[in-house]
């Protein structure tokens, strides 16, 4: 009898261990899914992971981590030289760091050298991206008074994401007809001069202003950003810095 009981006990041990292992694996799998962008809910850790991944692409950075050249249509393009002269410090900084090239062309835009007597207001220049510049460039718009104008936007690399300060409960945005769940997130960010490459050049100050000050080295900037769950995946919204919540 005792031998039979011991044999039965020995047979049950592997089964219990197998069931326990299955439960642990299922729990770990559920947690990993819930914390991944595929999971339905949001937590601070999950949001932070999403933002760290997104901010590895410089053009996802907040506006104050970027520098703009106003009046420039999507590159490559011809632009009035007068526009560039007004922003010469910025333009020369971008040329210096090999993000763009700028070449004067005739008023007719045919690529020939400027002609004697050419009206300075009609003079144009050809602006093009370099291979290095492509990683940091996106075309955008800026508002000047009541007018919207094109801009060439270059965003700094090496952005750091700090704490998630607050976020709204995921739900439909009541201000538009977007059917997807969204969440407005307030987070900390800053730039590090050691990893900001070209953007640490003082030529770009004060447009690029995301660096901690000398007197407050642990200082962080704060910004709101919108996350959206599209096709079952949480990520940045289509216009993430336009918060309507």
Short mmCIF file of C-alpha atoms in Angstrom, two decimals:
data_model
loop_
_atom_site.label_atom_id
_atom_site.label_comp_id
_atom_site.label_asym_id
_atom_site.label_seq_id
_atom_site.Cartn_x
_atom_site.Cartn_y
_atom_site.Cartn_z
CA UNK A 1 0.00 0.00 0.00
CA UNK A 2 2.75 2.41 0.95
CA UNK A 3 4.65 1.63 -2.24
CA UNK A 4 1.51 2.31 -4.32
CA UNK A 5 0.92 5.64 -2.56
CA UNK A 6 4.54 6.69 -3.09
CA UNK A 7 4.32 5.79 -6.78
CA UNK A 8 1.12 7.83 -7.17
CA UNK A 9 2.76 10.76 -5.40
CA UNK A 10 5.77 10.53 -7.72
CA UNK A 11 3.50 10.60 -10.77
CA UNK A 12 1.66 13.73 -9.54
CA UNK A 13 4.76 15.87 -8.92
CA UNK A 14 5.68 16.38 -12.60
CA UNK A 15 2.05 17.15 -13.44
CA UNK A 16 1.86 19.86 -10.75
CA UNK A 17 5.16 21.32 -11.87
CA UNK A 18 3.97 21.32 -15.50
CA UNK A 19 0.71 23.06 -14.58
CA UNK A 20 2.57 25.61 -12.44
CA UNK A 21 5.05 26.25 -15.24
CA UNK A 22 2.20 26.73 -17.69
CA UNK A 23 0.52 29.23 -15.36
CA UNK A 24 3.77 31.16 -14.89
CA UNK A 25 4.46 31.20 -18.63
CA UNK A 26 0.90 32.30 -19.39
CA UNK A 27 1.12 35.05 -16.77
CA UNK A 28 4.45 36.26 -18.12
CA UNK A 29 3.08 36.18 -21.66
CA UNK A 30 -0.02 38.14 -20.66
CA UNK A 31 2.10 40.73 -18.82
CA UNK A 32 4.45 41.12 -21.80
CA UNK A 33 1.49 41.54 -24.15
CA UNK A 34 -0.24 44.02 -21.83
CA UNK A 35 2.95 46.10 -21.50
CA UNK A 36 3.70 46.01 -25.23
CA UNK A 37 2.26 48.56 -27.72
CA UNK A 38 -0.20 45.81 -28.71
CA UNK A 39 -1.78 45.72 -25.26
CA UNK A 40 -5.06 47.59 -24.77
CA UNK A 41 -4.21 49.63 -21.67
CA UNK A 42 -1.51 52.12 -20.72
CA UNK A 43 0.93 52.26 -17.82
CA UNK A 44 3.77 54.70 -17.11
CA UNK A 45 6.37 52.10 -18.09
CA UNK A 46 4.56 51.27 -21.31
CA UNK A 47 4.18 54.93 -22.26
CA UNK A 48 7.84 55.59 -21.52
CA UNK A 49 8.92 52.69 -23.73
CA UNK A 50 6.75 54.01 -26.57
CA UNK A 51 8.21 57.51 -26.23
CA UNK A 52 11.82 56.31 -26.01
CA UNK A 53 11.32 54.32 -29.21
CA UNK A 54 9.60 57.26 -30.94
CA UNK A 55 12.17 59.85 -29.85
CA UNK A 56 15.00 57.79 -31.33
CA UNK A 57 13.75 59.35 -34.58
CA UNK A 58 14.82 63.02 -34.27
CA UNK A 59 11.90 64.40 -36.29
CA UNK A 60 9.50 63.20 -33.55
CA UNK A 61 11.09 65.66 -31.10
CA UNK A 62 9.23 68.60 -29.54
CA UNK A 63 9.51 71.89 -31.42
CA UNK A 64 12.06 73.42 -29.06
CA UNK A 65 14.48 70.61 -29.93
CA UNK A 66 14.33 71.74 -33.58
CA UNK A 67 15.50 74.64 -35.72
CA UNK A 68 13.45 76.09 -38.57
CA UNK A 69 14.36 77.94 -41.75
CA UNK A 70 11.23 79.92 -42.58
CA UNK A 71 9.94 80.34 -46.13
CA UNK A 72 11.41 77.12 -47.50
CA UNK A 73 9.18 74.68 -49.37
CA UNK A 74 9.82 70.92 -49.10
CA UNK A 75 13.45 70.22 -50.02
CA UNK A 76 15.04 70.26 -52.51
CA UNK A 77 13.70 73.59 -53.69
CA UNK A 78 14.48 77.10 -54.88
CA UNK A 79 14.01 79.75 -52.21
CA UNK A 80 14.28 83.52 -52.28
CA UNK A 81 17.81 84.42 -51.23
CA UNK A 82 16.42 87.32 -49.20
CA UNK A 83 14.67 84.78 -46.93
CA UNK A 84 17.97 83.00 -46.33
CA UNK A 85 19.87 86.24 -45.75
CA UNK A 86 17.42 87.14 -42.98
CA UNK A 87 18.22 83.80 -41.28
CA UNK A 88 21.89 83.72 -42.20
CA UNK A 89 23.12 82.52 -38.80
CA UNK A 90 20.88 79.45 -38.92
CA UNK A 91 21.52 78.75 -42.61
CA UNK A 92 25.29 79.02 -42.25
CA UNK A 93 25.16 76.73 -39.21
CA UNK A 94 23.29 74.07 -41.19
CA UNK A 95 25.80 74.41 -44.05
CA UNK A 96 28.73 74.25 -41.62
CA UNK A 97 27.48 71.01 -40.12
CA UNK A 98 26.83 69.55 -43.58
CA UNK A 99 23.06 69.19 -43.27
CA UNK A 100 22.25 71.28 -46.35
CA UNK A 101 23.87 72.80 -49.42
CA UNK A 102 22.89 76.22 -50.77
CA UNK A 103 23.77 77.49 -54.26
CA UNK A 104 22.81 80.84 -55.72
CA UNK A 105 20.90 80.64 -58.99
CA UNK A 106 19.56 83.27 -61.39
CA UNK A 107 16.24 85.00 -60.92
CA UNK A 108 14.79 82.74 -63.61
CA UNK A 109 15.74 79.69 -61.55
CA UNK A 110 17.46 78.02 -64.51
CA UNK A 111 20.65 77.26 -62.60
CA UNK A 112 22.81 79.86 -64.30
CA UNK A 113 24.89 82.38 -62.38
CA UNK A 114 23.17 85.56 -61.13
CA UNK A 115 23.07 88.20 -63.84
CA UNK A 116 24.34 91.79 -63.50
CA UNK A 117 21.52 94.13 -62.60
CA UNK A 118 19.39 91.34 -61.21
CA UNK A 119 16.78 92.60 -58.76
CA UNK A 120 17.97 91.42 -55.32
CA UNK A 121 14.38 90.67 -54.32
CA UNK A 122 14.11 88.20 -57.20
CA UNK A 123 17.39 86.42 -56.50
CA UNK A 124 16.95 82.79 -55.52
CA UNK A 125 19.06 79.98 -54.16
CA UNK A 126 18.86 76.24 -54.52
CA UNK A 127 18.69 74.46 -51.15
CA UNK A 128 19.20 70.72 -50.98
CA UNK A 129 19.66 68.13 -48.24
CA UNK A 130 22.89 66.28 -47.72
CA UNK A 131 22.92 62.58 -46.85
CA UNK A 132 23.57 63.51 -43.22
CA UNK A 133 20.77 66.06 -43.19
CA UNK A 134 18.09 63.58 -44.24
CA UNK A 135 17.97 61.97 -40.78
CA UNK A 136 17.07 65.27 -39.09
CA UNK A 137 14.85 67.00 -41.65
CA UNK A 138 11.12 67.28 -42.06
CA UNK A 139 9.07 69.91 -43.84
CA UNK A 140 6.69 71.90 -41.71
CA UNK A 141 4.75 75.11 -41.34
CA UNK A 142 5.01 78.17 -39.12
CA UNK A 143 2.50 80.91 -38.40
CA UNK A 144 3.59 84.50 -39.03
CA UNK A 145 0.76 86.77 -38.03
CA UNK A 146 -2.32 85.38 -39.74
CA UNK A 147 -0.31 83.61 -42.44
CA UNK A 148 1.07 80.09 -42.56
CA UNK A 149 4.42 79.66 -44.29
CA UNK A 150 6.52 76.63 -45.18
CA UNK A 151 9.56 75.81 -43.08
CA UNK A 152 12.51 73.47 -43.35
CA UNK A 153 12.73 71.83 -39.91
CA UNK A 154 15.82 70.11 -38.49
CA UNK A 155 15.54 68.28 -35.15
CA UNK A 156 18.32 67.39 -32.74
CA UNK A 157 19.47 63.81 -32.12
CA UNK A 158 20.03 62.26 -28.70
CA UNK A 159 16.79 63.34 -27.01
CA UNK A 160 16.30 61.82 -23.55
CA UNK A 161 12.92 60.87 -22.08
CA UNK A 162 12.44 61.32 -18.33
CA UNK A 163 9.43 60.73 -16.12
CA UNK A 164 5.86 60.32 -17.28
CA UNK A 165 4.19 63.03 -15.22
CA UNK A 166 0.57 62.45 -16.15
CA UNK A 167 -1.64 60.85 -18.79
CA UNK A 168 -5.35 60.80 -19.49
CA UNK A 169 -7.40 57.61 -19.34
CA UNK A 170 -7.47 56.08 -22.86
CA UNK A 171 -10.66 56.94 -24.67
CA UNK A 172 -12.14 58.65 -27.68
CA UNK A 173 -11.15 62.30 -28.18
CA UNK A 174 -14.41 64.25 -27.77
CA UNK A 175 -13.16 67.07 -30.04
CA UNK A 176 -12.92 65.12 -33.31
CA UNK A 177 -14.40 62.16 -35.17
CA UNK A 178 -11.35 59.92 -34.78
CA UNK A 179 -12.71 56.52 -33.66
CA UNK A 180 -9.41 55.39 -32.13
CA UNK A 181 -8.57 55.50 -28.42
CA UNK A 182 -6.14 58.27 -27.51
CA UNK A 183 -4.33 59.48 -24.40
CA UNK A 184 -2.79 62.90 -23.69
CA UNK A 185 0.58 62.36 -21.99
CA UNK A 186 2.73 64.88 -20.11
CA UNK A 187 6.37 63.82 -20.06
CA UNK A 188 9.87 65.07 -19.28
CA UNK A 189 12.52 65.45 -21.97
CA UNK A 190 15.87 67.09 -22.52
CA UNK A 191 18.88 67.17 -24.82
CA UNK A 192 22.40 66.13 -23.91
CA UNK A 193 25.20 68.20 -25.45
CA UNK A 194 27.36 65.08 -25.59
CA UNK A 195 24.94 63.33 -27.95
CA UNK A 196 23.23 66.30 -29.67
CA UNK A 197 25.93 66.47 -32.38
CA UNK A 198 25.36 69.54 -34.63
CA UNK A 199 22.44 70.81 -32.53
CA UNK A 200 24.77 71.78 -29.64
CA UNK A 201 26.23 74.60 -31.77
CA UNK A 202 25.35 77.97 -30.15
CA UNK A 203 24.36 79.18 -33.63
CA UNK A 204 21.04 77.42 -33.17
CA UNK A 205 20.19 79.03 -29.83
CA UNK A 206 17.53 80.09 -28.85
CA UNK A 207 15.49 78.03 -31.36
CA UNK A 208 16.94 74.83 -29.93
CA UNK A 209 16.52 75.25 -26.19
CA UNK A 210 16.16 71.79 -24.72
CA UNK A 211 19.53 71.69 -22.93
CA UNK A 212 19.79 71.82 -19.12
CA UNK A 213 21.34 75.08 -17.94
CA UNK A 214 24.81 75.29 -16.49
CA UNK A 215 23.30 76.09 -13.10
CA UNK A 216 20.63 73.37 -13.20
CA UNK A 217 22.28 70.32 -14.81
CA UNK A 218 19.37 68.08 -13.77
CA UNK A 219 16.74 70.33 -15.34
CA UNK A 220 14.07 68.77 -17.59
CA UNK A 221 11.69 70.31 -20.11
CA UNK A 222 8.04 69.19 -20.06
CA UNK A 223 5.68 68.63 -22.97
CA UNK A 224 2.30 67.11 -23.75
CA UNK A 225 2.01 64.57 -26.53
CA UNK A 226 -0.87 62.48 -27.86
CA UNK A 227 -0.70 58.70 -28.12
CA UNK A 228 -3.18 56.85 -30.31
CA UNK A 229 -4.14 53.19 -30.63
CA UNK A 230 -4.39 52.48 -34.37
CA UNK A 231 -4.95 49.00 -35.75
CA UNK A 232 -4.60 47.66 -32.22
CA UNK A 233 -1.17 49.24 -31.61
CA UNK A 234 -0.31 52.18 -29.32
CA UNK A 235 2.03 54.76 -30.88
CA UNK A 236 2.28 58.50 -31.53
CA UNK A 237 -0.82 60.09 -33.01
CA UNK A 238 -0.79 61.56 -36.51
CA UNK A 239 -0.21 65.08 -35.19
CA UNK A 240 1.06 64.24 -31.71
CA UNK A 241 1.83 67.71 -30.41
CA UNK A 242 -1.57 69.11 -31.30
CA UNK A 243 -3.36 68.35 -28.04
CA UNK A 244 -7.14 68.65 -28.09
CA UNK A 245 -8.30 66.91 -24.96
#
